[in-house]
Amino acid sequence: GVGPELLRAAQRVLRATGVPIEYETLDYGNSLAQKVGRSITEEHFAAFERTRCILKGPITVPTSGVGSYVEIQSKRYTSANQALRKAFALYANVRPALYMPGSSSRFPGTDLVVIRENTEGAYSGQEYWENDDSVVAIKRITRSASLRIARFAFEYAVTNKRRLVTAVHKANVHRQTDGLFLECCRVVAKEYPSIRYSEQLADSLLTAMVLDPGAWDVLLCENLYGDLVSDLAAGLVGGLGLAPAGQFGAAGGMALFEPCHGSAPDIAGKDLANPCSLLLSAAMMLDFLGEPKAAGWVRSSVASVVNEGRRTTPDLGGTAGTQAMTEAVADEVERLRVIGSGEPLSRL
């Protein structure tokens, strides 16, 4: 897929910031599986434990058949991605959706953040056949995980000067599981009187987001709902190619940053991949590493190049390749670095 070329693009832009970063580079996903028969190994776990931070390219996740499950350290996961999330309790998936002038978005002014519980719910990976004609999937909601993600969302809102946290649910149908999730959200909401709190059915939220994106701020979601809502949010601002993501854990400040889109094997190696999602994810990583000014330079530079429209990839309306767009962003980062400017484009 396009992962290796996008990671090279991100490293080029990160070098332009002047922030000293040392990398451990590891194959991951299908490229590794073709060499050793496994998409993730104990070496990845050890590297994450050492560095506590991952910048990851997209990988192809098989939907069925050989390679559709991953076994590591005597545990079974639905993918290499889930292995990292579950093993290191990366419980909070943060996906900002911010409008950029020059994008194909029809919704100027959109500025919302989806915060998705990342470890349980319908994506727990617990499925079994009860007979030859019936499969059962377990949706697990726990009080501890619900309180933890709710508190993360409200802390995020306070830190980033957000005004509203909305809990997304289907408690009208899943009365016990989603009911517990809402109960926990309400408990935490009382601890943050300066932040408004609301609740919204997941299905009607999707319509409401399209009708009035500006009405929403921080959307607090269970795992499955967060997956769906964050993809719609990306569509509001021009697509997954402009959508970054960060996953944050509880154990000693561990985090993983990656693009929201897939591995696009059909364009791999053709210099066509849009680097913006991973570049913006790298900006989130800079924030995590305590480099907010450099993060601002990267965000401002991506926005500037997208707004100009001339040195962008074809999916953004331009004629440039991945490398040319990357160089345009890096040049702008270096310019901002010289003049010491570049305020962050979002409150992330």
CSV table of C-alpha atoms in Angstrom, one decimal:
chain,number,residue,atom,x,y,z
A,1,GLY,CA,0.0,0.0,0.0
A,2,VAL,CA,0.9,3.7,0.2
A,3,GLY,CA,2.1,3.5,3.8
A,4,PRO,CA,5.8,3.7,3.1
A,5,GLU,CA,5.7,6.7,0.8
A,6,LEU,CA,3.4,8.6,3.1
A,7,LEU,CA,5.7,7.9,6.1
A,8,ARG,CA,8.6,9.3,4.0
A,9,ALA,CA,6.5,12.4,3.3
A,10,ALA,CA,5.7,12.8,7.0
A,11,GLN,CA,9.4,12.5,8.0
A,12,ARG,CA,10.3,15.1,5.4
A,13,VAL,CA,7.9,17.6,6.8
A,14,LEU,CA,8.9,16.8,10.4
A,15,ARG,CA,12.5,17.4,9.5
A,16,ALA,CA,11.5,20.8,8.2
A,17,THR,CA,10.2,21.8,11.7
A,18,GLY,CA,13.6,21.4,13.2
A,19,VAL,CA,12.3,19.2,16.0
A,20,PRO,CA,14.9,16.5,16.7
A,21,ILE,CA,13.2,13.2,16.3
A,22,GLU,CA,14.8,9.8,16.3
A,23,TYR,CA,13.0,7.0,14.5
A,24,GLU,CA,12.9,3.2,14.8
A,25,THR,CA,11.5,2.0,11.4
A,26,LEU,CA,9.7,-1.3,11.3
A,27,ASP,CA,7.8,-3.1,8.6
A,28,TYR,CA,4.2,-3.7,9.5
A,29,GLY,CA,1.1,-5.2,8.0
A,30,ASN,CA,1.1,-7.0,4.7
A,31,SER,CA,4.6,-6.1,3.7
A,32,LEU,CA,5.9,-7.8,6.9
A,33,ALA,CA,3.5,-10.7,6.5
A,34,GLN,CA,4.9,-11.4,3.0
A,35,LYS,CA,8.4,-11.7,4.6
A,36,VAL,CA,7.8,-13.5,7.9
A,37,GLY,CA,4.1,-14.7,7.7
A,38,ARG,CA,2.9,-12.3,10.4
A,39,SER,CA,1.7,-8.8,10.1
A,40,ILE,CA,2.9,-7.8,13.6
A,41,THR,CA,5.5,-9.3,15.9
A,42,GLU,CA,6.8,-9.0,19.5
A,43,GLU,CA,9.4,-6.6,18.1
A,44,HIS,CA,6.6,-4.1,17.5
A,45,PHE,CA,5.4,-4.4,21.1
A,46,ALA,CA,8.9,-4.0,22.4
A,47,ALA,CA,9.6,-0.9,20.3
A,48,PHE,CA,6.3,0.7,21.4
A,49,GLU,CA,7.2,0.1,25.0
A,50,ARG,CA,10.5,1.8,24.5
A,51,THR,CA,9.4,4.8,22.5
A,52,ARG,CA,5.8,5.2,23.8
A,53,CYS,CA,4.9,6.9,20.5
A,54,ILE,CA,4.1,5.4,17.0
A,55,LEU,CA,3.6,7.2,13.7
A,56,LYS,CA,2.0,4.6,11.6
A,57,GLY,CA,1.1,4.3,7.9
A,58,PRO,CA,-2.1,2.7,6.7
A,59,ILE,CA,-2.3,-1.1,6.2
A,60,THR,CA,-4.7,-3.5,4.5
A,61,VAL,CA,-6.7,-5.5,7.0
A,62,PRO,CA,-8.1,-8.7,5.5
A,63,THR,CA,-11.9,-9.1,6.0
A,64,SER,CA,-11.8,-12.9,6.0
A,65,GLY,CA,-9.7,-16.0,5.3
A,66,VAL,CA,-6.0,-16.5,5.9
A,67,GLY,CA,-4.4,-13.6,7.8
A,68,SER,CA,-7.8,-12.2,9.0
A,69,TYR,CA,-6.8,-12.8,12.7
A,70,VAL,CA,-3.5,-12.1,14.4
A,71,GLU,CA,-2.0,-14.1,17.3
A,72,ILE,CA,0.7,-12.6,19.4
A,73,GLN,CA,1.8,-13.2,23.0
A,74,SER,CA,-0.8,-16.0,23.3
A,75,LYS,CA,-3.7,-13.7,22.5
A,76,ARG,CA,-5.8,-13.4,19.4
A,77,TYR,CA,-6.8,-10.2,17.7
A,78,THR,CA,-8.9,-9.3,14.7
A,79,SER,CA,-6.0,-7.3,13.1
A,80,ALA,CA,-2.5,-6.0,13.7
A,81,ASN,CA,-4.1,-2.6,14.4
A,82,GLN,CA,-6.4,-4.1,17.1
A,83,ALA,CA,-3.4,-5.9,18.6
A,84,LEU,CA,-1.8,-2.5,19.4
A,85,ARG,CA,-5.0,-0.9,20.6
A,86,LYS,CA,-5.9,-3.7,22.9
A,87,ALA,CA,-2.5,-4.7,24.2
A,88,PHE,CA,-1.5,-1.2,25.1
A,89,ALA,CA,-5.0,0.0,26.1
A,90,LEU,CA,-5.1,2.8,23.5
A,91,TYR,CA,-8.6,3.6,24.7
A,92,ALA,CA,-9.2,7.1,23.2
A,93,ASN,CA,-9.4,7.6,19.5
A,94,VAL,CA,-9.4,11.3,18.6
A,95,ARG,CA,-10.4,12.3,15.1
A,96,PRO,CA,-10.7,16.1,14.4
A,97,ALA,CA,-12.7,17.3,11.4
A,98,LEU,CA,-11.7,20.9,10.5
A,99,TYR,CA,-12.8,22.7,7.3
A,100,MET,CA,-9.9,23.9,5.1
A,101,PRO,CA,-10.5,26.6,2.4
A,102,GLY,CA,-9.6,25.2,-0.9
A,103,SER,CA,-10.9,21.7,-0.1
A,104,SER,CA,-13.9,20.1,-1.9
A,105,SER,CA,-15.9,20.5,1.3
A,106,ARG,CA,-19.4,22.0,1.0
A,107,PHE,CA,-19.5,22.8,4.7
A,108,PRO,CA,-17.4,25.8,5.5
A,109,GLY,CA,-16.8,26.4,9.2
A,110,THR,CA,-17.0,22.8,10.2
A,111,ASP,CA,-14.9,22.3,13.3
A,112,LEU,CA,-15.7,19.2,15.3
A,113,VAL,CA,-13.9,16.4,17.1
A,114,VAL,CA,-15.0,12.7,17.4
A,115,ILE,CA,-13.8,11.0,20.5
A,116,ARG,CA,-14.3,7.3,20.2
A,117,GLU,CA,-13.9,4.6,22.9
A,118,ASN,CA,-11.4,2.2,21.3
A,119,THR,CA,-11.3,-1.0,23.3
A,120,GLU,CA,-14.7,-2.5,23.7
A,121,GLY,CA,-18.3,-2.3,22.5
A,122,ALA,CA,-19.3,-4.1,19.3
A,123,TYR,CA,-15.7,-4.0,18.1
A,124,SER,CA,-14.4,-6.2,21.0
A,125,GLY,CA,-13.7,-9.0,18.5
A,126,GLN,CA,-15.7,-11.5,20.6
A,127,GLU,CA,-17.8,-13.6,18.1
A,128,TYR,CA,-18.8,-17.2,18.1
A,129,TRP,CA,-21.0,-19.6,16.1
A,130,GLU,CA,-23.9,-20.9,18.2
A,131,ASN,CA,-24.9,-23.3,15.4
A,132,ASP,CA,-24.2,-23.8,11.7
A,133,ASP,CA,-26.6,-21.0,10.8
A,134,SER,CA,-26.1,-18.4,13.5
A,135,VAL,CA,-23.2,-16.2,14.6
A,136,VAL,CA,-23.3,-14.2,17.8
A,137,ALA,CA,-21.2,-11.0,18.4
A,138,ILE,CA,-20.8,-9.7,21.9
A,139,LYS,CA,-21.1,-6.0,22.6
A,140,ARG,CA,-19.4,-5.4,25.9
A,141,ILE,CA,-19.7,-2.0,27.7
A,142,THR,CA,-18.1,-1.6,31.1
A,143,ARG,CA,-18.5,1.1,33.7
A,144,SER,CA,-14.7,1.6,34.0
A,145,ALA,CA,-14.1,2.1,30.3
A,146,SER,CA,-17.2,4.3,29.9
A,147,LEU,CA,-16.1,6.6,32.8
A,148,ARG,CA,-12.6,6.7,31.4
A,149,ILE,CA,-13.5,7.8,27.9
A,150,ALA,CA,-16.1,10.3,29.2
A,151,ARG,CA,-13.6,11.9,31.5
A,152,PHE,CA,-11.1,12.0,28.5
A,153,ALA,CA,-13.7,13.8,26.4
A,154,PHE,CA,-14.5,16.4,29.0
A,155,GLU,CA,-10.8,17.0,29.8
A,156,TYR,CA,-10.2,17.4,26.1
A,157,ALA,CA,-13.0,20.0,25.9
A,158,VAL,CA,-11.6,22.0,28.8
A,159,THR,CA,-8.0,21.9,27.5
A,160,ASN,CA,-9.0,22.9,24.0
A,161,LYS,CA,-11.7,25.5,24.9
A,162,ARG,CA,-14.5,23.5,23.5
A,163,ARG,CA,-18.1,24.3,24.5
A,164,LEU,CA,-20.2,21.2,24.2
A,165,VAL,CA,-19.8,17.4,24.6
A,166,THR,CA,-22.5,15.2,23.1
A,167,ALA,CA,-22.8,11.6,24.0
A,168,VAL,CA,-23.9,9.5,21.0
A,169,HIS,CA,-26.0,6.4,21.7
A,170,LYS,CA,-28.8,4.0,20.8
A,171,ALA,CA,-30.2,3.5,24.3
A,172,ASN,CA,-33.7,3.3,22.9
A,173,VAL,CA,-32.7,-0.1,21.5
A,174,HIS,CA,-29.6,-1.2,23.5
A,175,ARG,CA,-31.2,-0.2,26.8
A,176,GLN,CA,-28.6,-2.0,29.0
A,177,THR,CA,-25.3,-1.5,27.2
A,178,ASP,CA,-25.9,2.0,25.9
A,179,GLY,CA,-27.9,2.8,29.0
A,180,LEU,CA,-24.7,2.1,31.1
A,181,PHE,CA,-22.7,4.3,28.8
A,182,LEU,CA,-25.1,7.2,29.2
A,183,GLU,CA,-25.2,6.7,32.9
A,184,CYS,CA,-21.4,7.1,33.1
A,185,CYS,CA,-21.4,10.1,30.8
A,186,ARG,CA,-24.0,11.9,33.0
A,187,VAL,CA,-21.9,11.2,36.1
A,188,VAL,CA,-18.8,12.7,34.5
A,189,ALA,CA,-20.7,15.6,33.0
A,190,LYS,CA,-21.6,16.8,36.5
A,191,GLU,CA,-17.9,17.2,37.3
A,192,TYR,CA,-17.5,19.8,34.5
A,193,PRO,CA,-20.2,22.4,34.9
A,194,SER,CA,-18.4,24.8,32.5
A,195,ILE,CA,-19.0,22.4,29.5
A,196,ARG,CA,-22.4,21.9,28.1
A,197,TYR,CA,-23.6,18.3,27.8
A,198,SER,CA,-26.2,16.8,25.5
A,199,GLU,CA,-27.2,13.3,24.2
A,200,GLN,CA,-28.1,12.3,20.7
A,201,LEU,CA,-29.3,9.1,19.0
A,202,ALA,CA,-26.6,7.8,16.7
A,203,ASP,CA,-28.8,7.5,13.6
A,204,SER,CA,-30.4,10.9,13.8
A,205,LEU,CA,-27.0,12.5,14.5
A,206,LEU,CA,-25.8,11.5,11.1
A,207,THR,CA,-28.6,13.5,9.4
A,208,ALA,CA,-28.2,16.4,11.8
A,209,MET,CA,-24.5,16.6,11.1
A,210,VAL,CA,-25.2,17.1,7.4
A,211,LEU,CA,-28.0,19.6,8.0
A,212,ASP,CA,-26.0,21.7,10.4
A,213,PRO,CA,-22.3,20.7,11.0
A,214,GLY,CA,-21.7,23.8,13.0
A,215,ALA,CA,-24.1,22.7,15.7
A,216,TRP,CA,-21.7,20.0,16.9
A,217,ASP,CA,-18.4,20.2,18.8
A,218,VAL,CA,-17.1,17.2,20.7
A,219,LEU,CA,-18.9,13.9,19.9
A,220,LEU,CA,-18.4,11.3,22.5
A,221,CYS,CA,-19.0,7.8,21.0
A,222,GLU,CA,-18.8,4.1,21.7
A,223,ASN,CA,-16.5,2.2,19.5
A,224,LEU,CA,-18.9,1.3,16.5
A,225,TYR,CA,-20.7,4.6,16.5
A,226,GLY,CA,-17.4,6.5,16.6
A,227,ASP,CA,-16.2,4.6,13.6
A,228,LEU,CA,-19.2,5.6,11.5
A,229,VAL,CA,-19.6,9.1,12.8
A,230,SER,CA,-15.9,10.0,12.3
A,231,ASP,CA,-16.0,8.9,8.7
A,232,LEU,CA,-19.0,11.1,8.1
A,233,ALA,CA,-17.2,14.0,9.8
A,234,ALA,CA,-14.3,13.5,7.5
A,235,GLY,CA,-16.7,13.6,4.5
A,236,LEU,CA,-18.0,17.0,5.8
A,237,VAL,CA,-14.5,18.5,5.5
A,238,GLY,CA,-13.4,17.0,2.2
A,239,GLY,CA,-12.8,13.3,2.8
A,240,LEU,CA,-10.6,10.9,4.7
A,241,GLY,CA,-7.5,12.4,3.0
A,242,LEU,CA,-7.8,15.4,5.2
A,243,ALA,CA,-8.7,13.6,8.4
A,244,PRO,CA,-6.0,12.9,11.0
A,245,ALA,CA,-6.2,10.5,14.0
A,246,GLY,CA,-4.5,9.9,17.3
A,247,GLN,CA,-5.0,7.1,19.7
A,248,PHE,CA,-4.1,7.7,23.4
A,249,GLY,CA,-3.5,5.2,26.2
A,250,ALA,CA,-3.7,5.3,29.9
A,251,ALA,CA,-0.3,3.6,30.7
A,252,GLY,CA,2.4,6.2,31.0
A,253,GLY,CA,1.4,8.5,28.1
A,254,MET,CA,1.5,6.1,25.1
A,255,ALA,CA,0.0,7.2,21.8
A,256,LEU,CA,-0.3,6.1,18.2
A,257,PHE,CA,-0.9,8.5,15.2
A,258,GLU,CA,-2.1,7.4,11.8
A,259,PRO,CA,-4.1,8.5,8.8
A,260,CYS,CA,-7.8,7.8,8.7
A,261,HIS,CA,-7.8,6.3,5.2
A,262,GLY,CA,-6.9,2.9,3.9
A,263,SER,CA,-3.7,1.6,2.3
A,264,ALA,CA,-4.9,2.2,-1.3
A,265,PRO,CA,-2.8,-0.6,-2.9
A,266,ASP,CA,-4.1,0.4,-6.4
A,267,ILE,CA,-2.0,3.6,-6.3
A,268,ALA,CA,0.9,2.4,-4.3
A,269,GLY,CA,4.3,3.6,-5.7
A,270,LYS,CA,2.6,5.8,-8.3
A,271,ASP,CA,3.3,9.1,-6.5
A,272,LEU,CA,-0.5,9.8,-6.3
A,273,ALA,CA,-1.3,9.5,-2.6
A,274,ASN,CA,-2.6,12.5,-0.8
A,275,PRO,CA,-0.2,13.0,2.2
A,276,CYS,CA,-2.4,15.4,4.2
A,277,SER,CA,-4.0,12.9,6.6
A,278,LEU,CA,-0.7,11.6,7.8
A,279,LEU,CA,0.9,15.0,7.9
A,280,LEU,CA,-1.9,16.3,10.1
A,281,SER,CA,-1.6,13.2,12.2
A,282,ALA,CA,2.1,14.0,12.6
A,283,ALA,CA,1.1,17.5,13.8
A,284,MET,CA,-1.0,15.8,16.5
A,285,MET,CA,2.1,13.8,17.4
A,286,LEU,CA,4.1,17.0,17.8
A,287,ASP,CA,1.5,18.3,20.2
A,288,PHE,CA,1.8,15.0,22.1
A,289,LEU,CA,5.6,15.4,22.2
A,290,GLY,CA,5.3,18.9,23.6
A,291,GLU,CA,6.0,20.8,20.4
A,292,PRO,CA,2.8,22.8,19.8
A,293,LYS,CA,4.6,25.6,17.8
A,294,ALA,CA,5.9,23.0,15.3
A,295,ALA,CA,2.5,21.4,15.2
A,296,GLY,CA,1.0,24.7,14.3
A,297,TRP,CA,3.6,25.2,11.5
A,298,VAL,CA,2.6,21.8,10.0
A,299,ARG,CA,-1.1,22.5,10.2
A,300,SER,CA,-0.8,26.0,8.8
A,301,SER,CA,1.4,24.8,6.0
A,302,VAL,CA,-1.0,22.0,5.0
A,303,ALA,CA,-3.8,24.5,5.0
A,304,SER,CA,-1.9,27.0,2.9
A,305,VAL,CA,-1.0,24.4,0.2
A,306,VAL,CA,-4.5,23.1,0.1
A,307,ASN,CA,-5.9,26.6,-0.2
A,308,GLU,CA,-3.5,27.5,-3.0
A,309,GLY,CA,-4.7,24.5,-4.9
A,310,ARG,CA,-1.8,24.4,-7.4
A,311,ARG,CA,0.6,22.0,-5.7
A,312,THR,CA,-1.9,19.4,-4.4
A,313,THR,CA,-2.6,15.8,-5.4
A,314,PRO,CA,-5.3,15.1,-8.0
A,315,ASP,CA,-7.9,14.1,-5.3
A,316,LEU,CA,-7.6,17.7,-4.0
A,317,GLY,CA,-8.0,19.2,-7.5
A,318,GLY,CA,-4.3,19.7,-8.2
A,319,THR,CA,-1.8,18.1,-10.5
A,320,ALA,CA,1.1,17.5,-8.2
A,321,GLY,CA,2.3,14.1,-7.0
A,322,THR,CA,2.8,13.0,-3.4
A,323,GLN,CA,6.5,14.1,-3.4
A,324,ALA,CA,5.8,17.5,-4.9
A,325,MET,CA,3.0,18.3,-2.5
A,326,THR,CA,5.1,17.2,0.4
A,327,GLU,CA,7.9,19.5,-0.7
A,328,ALA,CA,5.4,22.4,-1.0
A,329,VAL,CA,4.3,21.7,2.6
A,330,ALA,CA,7.9,21.4,3.8
A,331,ASP,CA,8.9,24.6,2.1
A,332,GLU,CA,6.1,26.4,3.9
A,333,VAL,CA,7.0,24.9,7.2
A,334,GLU,CA,10.6,26.1,6.8
A,335,ARG,CA,9.3,29.6,5.9
A,336,LEU,CA,7.1,29.7,9.0
A,337,ARG,CA,9.9,28.4,11.1
A,338,VAL,CA,12.2,31.2,10.0
A,339,ILE,CA,9.7,33.9,10.9
A,340,GLY,CA,8.5,32.0,14.0
A,341,SER,CA,4.9,32.1,13.2
A,342,GLY,CA,2.1,29.6,12.5
A,343,GLU,CA,-0.7,29.4,15.0
A,344,PRO,CA,-2.4,26.0,15.2
A,345,LEU,CA,-5.4,25.7,12.9
A,346,SER,CA,-7.5,23.7,15.4
A,347,ARG,CA,-7.7,23.6,19.1
A,348,LEU,CA,-6.3,20.1,19.2
